[in-house]
Tab-separated table of C-alpha atoms and ligand atoms in Angstrom:
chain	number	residue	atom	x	y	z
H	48	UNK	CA	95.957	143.508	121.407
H	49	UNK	CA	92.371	142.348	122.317
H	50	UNK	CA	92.252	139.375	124.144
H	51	UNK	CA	89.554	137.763	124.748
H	52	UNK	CA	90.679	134.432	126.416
H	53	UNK	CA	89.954	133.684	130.001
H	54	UNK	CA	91.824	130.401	130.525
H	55	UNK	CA	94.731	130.566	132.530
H	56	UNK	CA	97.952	128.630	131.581
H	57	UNK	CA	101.655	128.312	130.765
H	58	UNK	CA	102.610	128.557	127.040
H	59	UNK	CA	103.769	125.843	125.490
H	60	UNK	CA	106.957	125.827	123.288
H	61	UNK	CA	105.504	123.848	120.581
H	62	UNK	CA	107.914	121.599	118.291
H	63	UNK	CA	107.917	122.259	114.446
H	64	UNK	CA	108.256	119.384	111.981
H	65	UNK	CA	110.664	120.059	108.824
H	66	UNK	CA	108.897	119.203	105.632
H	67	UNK	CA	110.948	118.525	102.820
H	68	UNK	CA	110.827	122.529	101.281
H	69	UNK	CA	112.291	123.931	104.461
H	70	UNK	CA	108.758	125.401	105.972
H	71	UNK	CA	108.795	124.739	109.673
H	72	UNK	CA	105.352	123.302	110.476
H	73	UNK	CA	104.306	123.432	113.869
H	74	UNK	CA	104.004	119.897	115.349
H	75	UNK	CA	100.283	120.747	117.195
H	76	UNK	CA	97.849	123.042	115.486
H	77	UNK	CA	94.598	123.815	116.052
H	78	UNK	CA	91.591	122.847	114.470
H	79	UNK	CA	88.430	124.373	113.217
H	80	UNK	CA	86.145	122.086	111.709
H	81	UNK	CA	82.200	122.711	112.789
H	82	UNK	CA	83.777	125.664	114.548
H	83	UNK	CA	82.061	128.616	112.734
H	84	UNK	CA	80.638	131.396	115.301
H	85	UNK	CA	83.094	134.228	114.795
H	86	UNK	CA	82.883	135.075	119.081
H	87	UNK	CA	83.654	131.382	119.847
H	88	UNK	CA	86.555	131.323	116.957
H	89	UNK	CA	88.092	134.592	118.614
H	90	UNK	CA	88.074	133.168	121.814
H	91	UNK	CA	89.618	130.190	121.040
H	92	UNK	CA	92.021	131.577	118.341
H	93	UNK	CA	93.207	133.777	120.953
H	94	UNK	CA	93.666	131.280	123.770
H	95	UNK	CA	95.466	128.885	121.306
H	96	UNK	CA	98.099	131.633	120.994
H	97	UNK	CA	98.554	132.350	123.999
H	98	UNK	CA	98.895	128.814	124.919
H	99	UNK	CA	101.700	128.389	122.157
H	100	UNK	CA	99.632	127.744	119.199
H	101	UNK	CA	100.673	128.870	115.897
H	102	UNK	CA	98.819	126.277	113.616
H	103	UNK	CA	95.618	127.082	112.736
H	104	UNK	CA	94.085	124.730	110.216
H	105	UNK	CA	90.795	125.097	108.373
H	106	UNK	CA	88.943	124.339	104.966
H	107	UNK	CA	86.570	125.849	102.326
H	108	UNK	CA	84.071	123.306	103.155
H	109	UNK	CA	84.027	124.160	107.303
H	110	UNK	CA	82.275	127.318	106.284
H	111	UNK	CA	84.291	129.154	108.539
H	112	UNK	CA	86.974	131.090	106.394
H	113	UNK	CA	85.417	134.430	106.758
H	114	UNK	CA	84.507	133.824	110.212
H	115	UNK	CA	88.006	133.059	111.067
H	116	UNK	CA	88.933	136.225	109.398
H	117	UNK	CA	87.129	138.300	111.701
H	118	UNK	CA	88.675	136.199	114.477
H	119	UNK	CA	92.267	137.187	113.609
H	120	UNK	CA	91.753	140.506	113.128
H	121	UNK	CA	89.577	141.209	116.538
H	122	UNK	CA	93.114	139.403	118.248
H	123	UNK	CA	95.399	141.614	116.549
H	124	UNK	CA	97.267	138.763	116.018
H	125	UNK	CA	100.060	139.553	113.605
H	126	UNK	CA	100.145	137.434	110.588
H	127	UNK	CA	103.437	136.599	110.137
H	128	UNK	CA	103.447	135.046	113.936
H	129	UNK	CA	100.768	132.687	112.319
H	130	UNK	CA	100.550	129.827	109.750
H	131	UNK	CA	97.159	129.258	108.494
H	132	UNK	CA	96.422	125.924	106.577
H	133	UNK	CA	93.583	125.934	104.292
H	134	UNK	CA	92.013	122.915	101.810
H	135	UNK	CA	90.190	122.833	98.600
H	136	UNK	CA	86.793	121.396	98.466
H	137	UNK	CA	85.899	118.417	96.345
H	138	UNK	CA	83.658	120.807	93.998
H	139	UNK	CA	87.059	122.220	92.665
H	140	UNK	CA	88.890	119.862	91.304
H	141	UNK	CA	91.006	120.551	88.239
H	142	UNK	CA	93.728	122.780	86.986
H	143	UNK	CA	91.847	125.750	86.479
H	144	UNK	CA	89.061	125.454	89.244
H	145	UNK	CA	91.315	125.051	91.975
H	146	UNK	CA	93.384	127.669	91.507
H	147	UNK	CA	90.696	129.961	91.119
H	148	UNK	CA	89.195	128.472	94.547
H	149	UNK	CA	92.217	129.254	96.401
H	150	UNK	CA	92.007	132.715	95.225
H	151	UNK	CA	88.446	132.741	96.835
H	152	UNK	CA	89.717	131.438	100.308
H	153	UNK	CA	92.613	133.755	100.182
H	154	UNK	CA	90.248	136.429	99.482
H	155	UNK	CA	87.440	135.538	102.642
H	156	UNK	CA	90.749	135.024	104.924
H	157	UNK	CA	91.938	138.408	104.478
H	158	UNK	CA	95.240	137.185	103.396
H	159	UNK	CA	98.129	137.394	100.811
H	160	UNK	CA	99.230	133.570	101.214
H	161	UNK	CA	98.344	130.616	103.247
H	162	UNK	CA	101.330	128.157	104.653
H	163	UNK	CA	100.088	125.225	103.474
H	164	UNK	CA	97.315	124.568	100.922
H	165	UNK	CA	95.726	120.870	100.646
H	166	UNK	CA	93.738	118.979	98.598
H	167	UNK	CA	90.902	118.066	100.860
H	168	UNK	CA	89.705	114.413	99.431
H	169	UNK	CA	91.263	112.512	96.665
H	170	UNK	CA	89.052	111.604	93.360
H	171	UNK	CA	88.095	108.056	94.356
H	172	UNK	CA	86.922	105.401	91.754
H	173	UNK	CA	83.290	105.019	92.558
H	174	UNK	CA	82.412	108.238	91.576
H	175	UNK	CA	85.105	108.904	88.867
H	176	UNK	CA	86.298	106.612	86.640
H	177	UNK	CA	88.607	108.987	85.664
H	178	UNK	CA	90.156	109.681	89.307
H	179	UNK	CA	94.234	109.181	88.523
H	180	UNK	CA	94.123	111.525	86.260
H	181	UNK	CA	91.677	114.231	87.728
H	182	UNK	CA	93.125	114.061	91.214
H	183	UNK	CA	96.706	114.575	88.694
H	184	UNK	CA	95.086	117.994	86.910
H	185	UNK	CA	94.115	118.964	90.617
H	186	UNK	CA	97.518	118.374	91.557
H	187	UNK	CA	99.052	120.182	88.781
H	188	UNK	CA	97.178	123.543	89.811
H	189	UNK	CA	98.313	123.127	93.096
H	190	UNK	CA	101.695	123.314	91.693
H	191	UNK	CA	100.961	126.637	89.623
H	192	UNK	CA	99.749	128.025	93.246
H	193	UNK	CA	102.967	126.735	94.859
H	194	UNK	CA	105.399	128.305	91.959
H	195	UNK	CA	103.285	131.089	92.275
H	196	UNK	CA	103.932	131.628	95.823
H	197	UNK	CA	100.432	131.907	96.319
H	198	UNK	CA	100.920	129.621	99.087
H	199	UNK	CA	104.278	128.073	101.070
H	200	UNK	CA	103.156	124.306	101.338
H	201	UNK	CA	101.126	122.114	99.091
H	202	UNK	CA	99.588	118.613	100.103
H	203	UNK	CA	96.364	116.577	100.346
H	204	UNK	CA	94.035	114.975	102.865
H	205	UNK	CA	92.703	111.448	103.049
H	206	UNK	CA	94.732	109.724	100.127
H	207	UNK	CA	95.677	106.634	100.892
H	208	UNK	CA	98.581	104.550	99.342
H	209	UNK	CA	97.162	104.356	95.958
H	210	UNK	CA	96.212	107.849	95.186
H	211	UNK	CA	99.770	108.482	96.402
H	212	UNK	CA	101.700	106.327	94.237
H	213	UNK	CA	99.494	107.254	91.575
H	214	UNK	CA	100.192	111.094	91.948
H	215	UNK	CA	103.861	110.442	91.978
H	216	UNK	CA	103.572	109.287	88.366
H	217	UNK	CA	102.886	112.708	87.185
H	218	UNK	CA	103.995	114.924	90.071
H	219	UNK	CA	106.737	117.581	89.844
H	220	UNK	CA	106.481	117.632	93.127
H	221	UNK	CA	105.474	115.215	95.863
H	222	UNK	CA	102.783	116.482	98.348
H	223	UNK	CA	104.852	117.956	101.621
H	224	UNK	CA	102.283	116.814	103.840
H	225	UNK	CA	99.197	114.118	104.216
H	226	UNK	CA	96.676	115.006	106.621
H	227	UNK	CA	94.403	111.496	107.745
H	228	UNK	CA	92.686	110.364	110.431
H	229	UNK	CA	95.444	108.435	112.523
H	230	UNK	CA	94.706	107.854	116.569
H	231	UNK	CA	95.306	104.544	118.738
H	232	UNK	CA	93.254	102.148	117.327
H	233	UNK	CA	93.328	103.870	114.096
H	234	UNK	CA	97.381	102.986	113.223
H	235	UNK	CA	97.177	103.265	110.046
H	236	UNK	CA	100.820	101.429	109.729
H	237	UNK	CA	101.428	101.010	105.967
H	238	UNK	CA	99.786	104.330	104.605
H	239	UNK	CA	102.495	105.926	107.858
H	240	UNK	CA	105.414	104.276	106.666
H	241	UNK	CA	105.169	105.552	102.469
H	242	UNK	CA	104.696	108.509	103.848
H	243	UNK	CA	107.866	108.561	105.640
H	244	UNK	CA	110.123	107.329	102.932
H	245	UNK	CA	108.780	109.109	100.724
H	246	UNK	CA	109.224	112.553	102.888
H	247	UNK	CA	105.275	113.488	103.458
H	248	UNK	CA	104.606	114.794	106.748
H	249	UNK	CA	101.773	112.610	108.238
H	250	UNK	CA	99.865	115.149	109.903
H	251	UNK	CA	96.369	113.407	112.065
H	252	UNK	CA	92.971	114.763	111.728
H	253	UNK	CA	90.877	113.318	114.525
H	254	UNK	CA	93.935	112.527	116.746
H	255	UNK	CA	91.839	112.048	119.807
H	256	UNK	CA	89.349	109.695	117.703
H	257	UNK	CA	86.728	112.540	117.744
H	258	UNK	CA	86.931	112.284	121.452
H	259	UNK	CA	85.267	108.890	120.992
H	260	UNK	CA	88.589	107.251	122.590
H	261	UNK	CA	89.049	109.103	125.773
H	262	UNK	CA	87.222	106.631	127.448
H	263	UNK	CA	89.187	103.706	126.510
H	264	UNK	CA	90.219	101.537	129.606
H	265	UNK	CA	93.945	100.929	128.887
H	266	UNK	CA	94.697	104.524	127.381
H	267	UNK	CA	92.958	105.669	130.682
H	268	UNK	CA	95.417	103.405	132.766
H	269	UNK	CA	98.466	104.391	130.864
H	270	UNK	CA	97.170	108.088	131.745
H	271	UNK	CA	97.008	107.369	135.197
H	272	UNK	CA	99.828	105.998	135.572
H	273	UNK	CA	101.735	109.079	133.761
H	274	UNK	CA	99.724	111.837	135.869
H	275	UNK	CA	98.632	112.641	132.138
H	276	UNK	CA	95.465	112.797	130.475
H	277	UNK	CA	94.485	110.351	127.937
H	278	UNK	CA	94.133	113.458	125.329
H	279	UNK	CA	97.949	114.013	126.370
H	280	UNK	CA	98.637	110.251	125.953
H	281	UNK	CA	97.016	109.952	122.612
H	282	UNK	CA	98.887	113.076	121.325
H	283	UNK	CA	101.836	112.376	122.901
H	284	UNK	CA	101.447	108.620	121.183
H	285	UNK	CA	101.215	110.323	117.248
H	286	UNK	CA	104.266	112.675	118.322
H	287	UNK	CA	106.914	109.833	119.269
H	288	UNK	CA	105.602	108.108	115.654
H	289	UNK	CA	106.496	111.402	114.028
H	290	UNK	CA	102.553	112.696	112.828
H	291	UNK	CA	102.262	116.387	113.390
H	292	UNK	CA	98.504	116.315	115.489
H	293	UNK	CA	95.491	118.920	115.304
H	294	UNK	CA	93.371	118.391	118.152
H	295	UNK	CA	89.938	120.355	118.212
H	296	UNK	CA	88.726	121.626	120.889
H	297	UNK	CA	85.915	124.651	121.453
H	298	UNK	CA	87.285	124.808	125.349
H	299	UNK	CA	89.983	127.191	125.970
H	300	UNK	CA	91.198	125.432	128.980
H	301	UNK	CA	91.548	122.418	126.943
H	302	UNK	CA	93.955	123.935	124.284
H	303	UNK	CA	96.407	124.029	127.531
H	304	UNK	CA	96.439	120.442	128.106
H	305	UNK	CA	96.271	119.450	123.968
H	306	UNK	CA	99.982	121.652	123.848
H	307	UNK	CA	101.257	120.037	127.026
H	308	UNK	CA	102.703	117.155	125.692
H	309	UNK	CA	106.689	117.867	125.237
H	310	UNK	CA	107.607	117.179	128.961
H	311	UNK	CA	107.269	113.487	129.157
H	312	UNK	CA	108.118	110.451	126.465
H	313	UNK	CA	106.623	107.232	126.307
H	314	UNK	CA	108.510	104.218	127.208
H	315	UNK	CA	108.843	101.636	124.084
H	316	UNK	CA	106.393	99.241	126.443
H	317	UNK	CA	104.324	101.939	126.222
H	318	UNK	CA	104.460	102.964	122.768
H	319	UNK	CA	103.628	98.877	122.358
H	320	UNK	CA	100.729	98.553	124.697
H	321	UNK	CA	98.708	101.779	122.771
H	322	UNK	CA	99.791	100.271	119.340
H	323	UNK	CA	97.402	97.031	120.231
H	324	UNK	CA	94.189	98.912	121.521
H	325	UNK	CA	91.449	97.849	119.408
H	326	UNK	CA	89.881	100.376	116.527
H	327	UNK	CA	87.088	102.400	119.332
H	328	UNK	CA	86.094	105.342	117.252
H	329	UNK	CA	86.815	108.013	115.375
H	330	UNK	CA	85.270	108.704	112.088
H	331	UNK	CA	86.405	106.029	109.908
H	332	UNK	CA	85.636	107.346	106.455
H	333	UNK	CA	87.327	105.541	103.563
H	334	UNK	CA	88.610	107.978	100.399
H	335	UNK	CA	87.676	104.702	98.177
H	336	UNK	CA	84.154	104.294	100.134
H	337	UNK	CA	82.909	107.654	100.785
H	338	UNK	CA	80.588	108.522	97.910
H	339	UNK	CA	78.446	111.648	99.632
H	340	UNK	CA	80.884	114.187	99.134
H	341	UNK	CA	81.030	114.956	95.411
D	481	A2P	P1	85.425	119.709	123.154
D	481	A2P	O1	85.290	120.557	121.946
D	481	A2P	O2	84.248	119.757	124.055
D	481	A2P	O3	86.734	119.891	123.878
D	481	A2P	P2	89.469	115.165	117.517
D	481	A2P	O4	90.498	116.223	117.700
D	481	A2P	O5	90.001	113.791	117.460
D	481	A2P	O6	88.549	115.462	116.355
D	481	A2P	O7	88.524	115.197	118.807
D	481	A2P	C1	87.685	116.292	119.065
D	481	A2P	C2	86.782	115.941	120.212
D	481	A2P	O8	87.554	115.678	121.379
D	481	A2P	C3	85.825	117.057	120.552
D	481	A2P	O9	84.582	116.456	120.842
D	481	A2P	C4	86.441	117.699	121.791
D	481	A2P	O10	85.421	118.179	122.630
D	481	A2P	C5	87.161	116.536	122.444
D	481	A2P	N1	88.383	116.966	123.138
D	481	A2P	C6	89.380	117.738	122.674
D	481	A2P	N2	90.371	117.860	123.578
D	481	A2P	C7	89.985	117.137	124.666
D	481	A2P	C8	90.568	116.879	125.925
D	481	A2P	N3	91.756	117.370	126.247
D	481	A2P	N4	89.879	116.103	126.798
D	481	A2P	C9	88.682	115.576	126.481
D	481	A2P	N5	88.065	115.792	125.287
D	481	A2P	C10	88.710	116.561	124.381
């Protein structure tokens, strides 16, 4: 196997999460958005795996599908010791269109299935009137996929409460997982807890706030006084609140430290004291807001 990682490090035994089907999805994956170079991908794709990684999450609109192909196959990286999560882009929504643009990602990944398939942004009302009922065809080809067996897992990205409860009107089945941006300062309490009774993985995009929280003084005591980072903190933070995290990183060493995060637990004082900090960055976008992305 070629490998072209030069970081140094233990591997991590990373925790899977159940989701309601049975699939085992691993707790920490990595990944890949504005990560497109195929050298950089292999590098890091490579690294993640050795440090325990077996997550690795993209989307038709990070441009990075075929690039990621190339990655797996210069790592020799078996497939089946890999789940690759993929989401359809905005421009596809519908029965028919989606289906046929999962065929196209399957296609540029080089691959049979993917693990879990998402829908990447719901239909929000200021650009469709229509949106229950398109993000409800959308869902329904996502279904076909899933009976299929076209792909493992189905689930979507960035709906909030509404476009859930919505989609349960019509759904045969519920999504297994909702991917959102979810960090300290970024709680996101209410959207956390429908998940969680109604058996959707939370799973946090931007769990380090785009990085944008590192810096934060009380995370960065809390660190210090844990001999942990405040990456480690943060992730360790969504972990004890049950969110499955991908952290992205293009630094090998740092996929070490993302994974490292299953040999301490925070106190309940501390669990408290990272619940209050203050919203200090991320990305912030709103599903109902966001009008720029079709
Ligand atoms: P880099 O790629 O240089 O490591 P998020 O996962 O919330 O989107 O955050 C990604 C950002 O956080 C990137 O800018 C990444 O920079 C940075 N980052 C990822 N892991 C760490 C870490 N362990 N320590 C500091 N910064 C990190």
């Amino acid at each position: 196997m070629n490998r072209p990682c030069k970081a140094q490090g233990e591997a991590v035994r990373i925790e899977d999460m159940l989701l309601s089907n049975g699939v085992a999805l691993p707790s920490i994956g990595l990944g890949t958005w504005q990560i497109t170079k195929p050298e950089l991908l292999a590098e890091l794709v490579a690294c993640a795996y050795d440090a325990g990684y077996r997550l690795l999450d993209t989307a038709a609109a990070y441009g990075n599908e075929i690039a990621l192909a190339k990655a797996l196959r210069s790592t020799g990286i078996p497939r089946d010791k890999l789940l690759l999560s993929d989401k359809v882009w905005n421009t596809s929504r519908g029965y028919q269109a989606v289906q046929e643009a999962c065929r196209k990602s399957l296609k540029k990944l080089k691959t049979d299935f993917l693990d879990l398939y998402l829908i990447h942004w719901p239909a929000g009302s200021k650009l469709h009137p229509d949106w229950a009922e398109l993000n409800a065809e959308t869902w329904r080809g996502m279904e076909a996929l899933y009976q299929e067996g076209l792909v493992r897992a189905i689930g979507v990205c960035n709906f909030k409460q509404h476009h859930l409860q919505e989609l349960k009107k019509t759904a045969a089945i519920l999504p297994l997982v909702n991917q959102f941006e979810f960090h300290p300062g970024m709680n996101q309490e209410e959207l956390l807890r429908y998940c969680q009774q109604n058996q959707i993985q939370p799973q946090a995009s931007s769990p380090l706030g785009n990085g944008q929280i590192l810096a934060q003084e009380e995370l960065c005591k809390i660190a210090a006084e844990r001999k942990k980072t405040p990456a480690q903190i943060c992730l360790r933070w969504a972990r004890q609140k049950g969110v499955a995290v991908l952290p992205k990183t293009a630094n090998p060493r740092r996929l070490y430290e993302n994974a490292d995060v299953f040999d301490f637990a925070l106190s309940a004082a501390e669990m408290q004291r990272i619940d209050q900090l203050p919203y200090c960055g991320g990305l912030g976008l709103d599903a109902d807001e966001v009008t720029t992305f079709g």
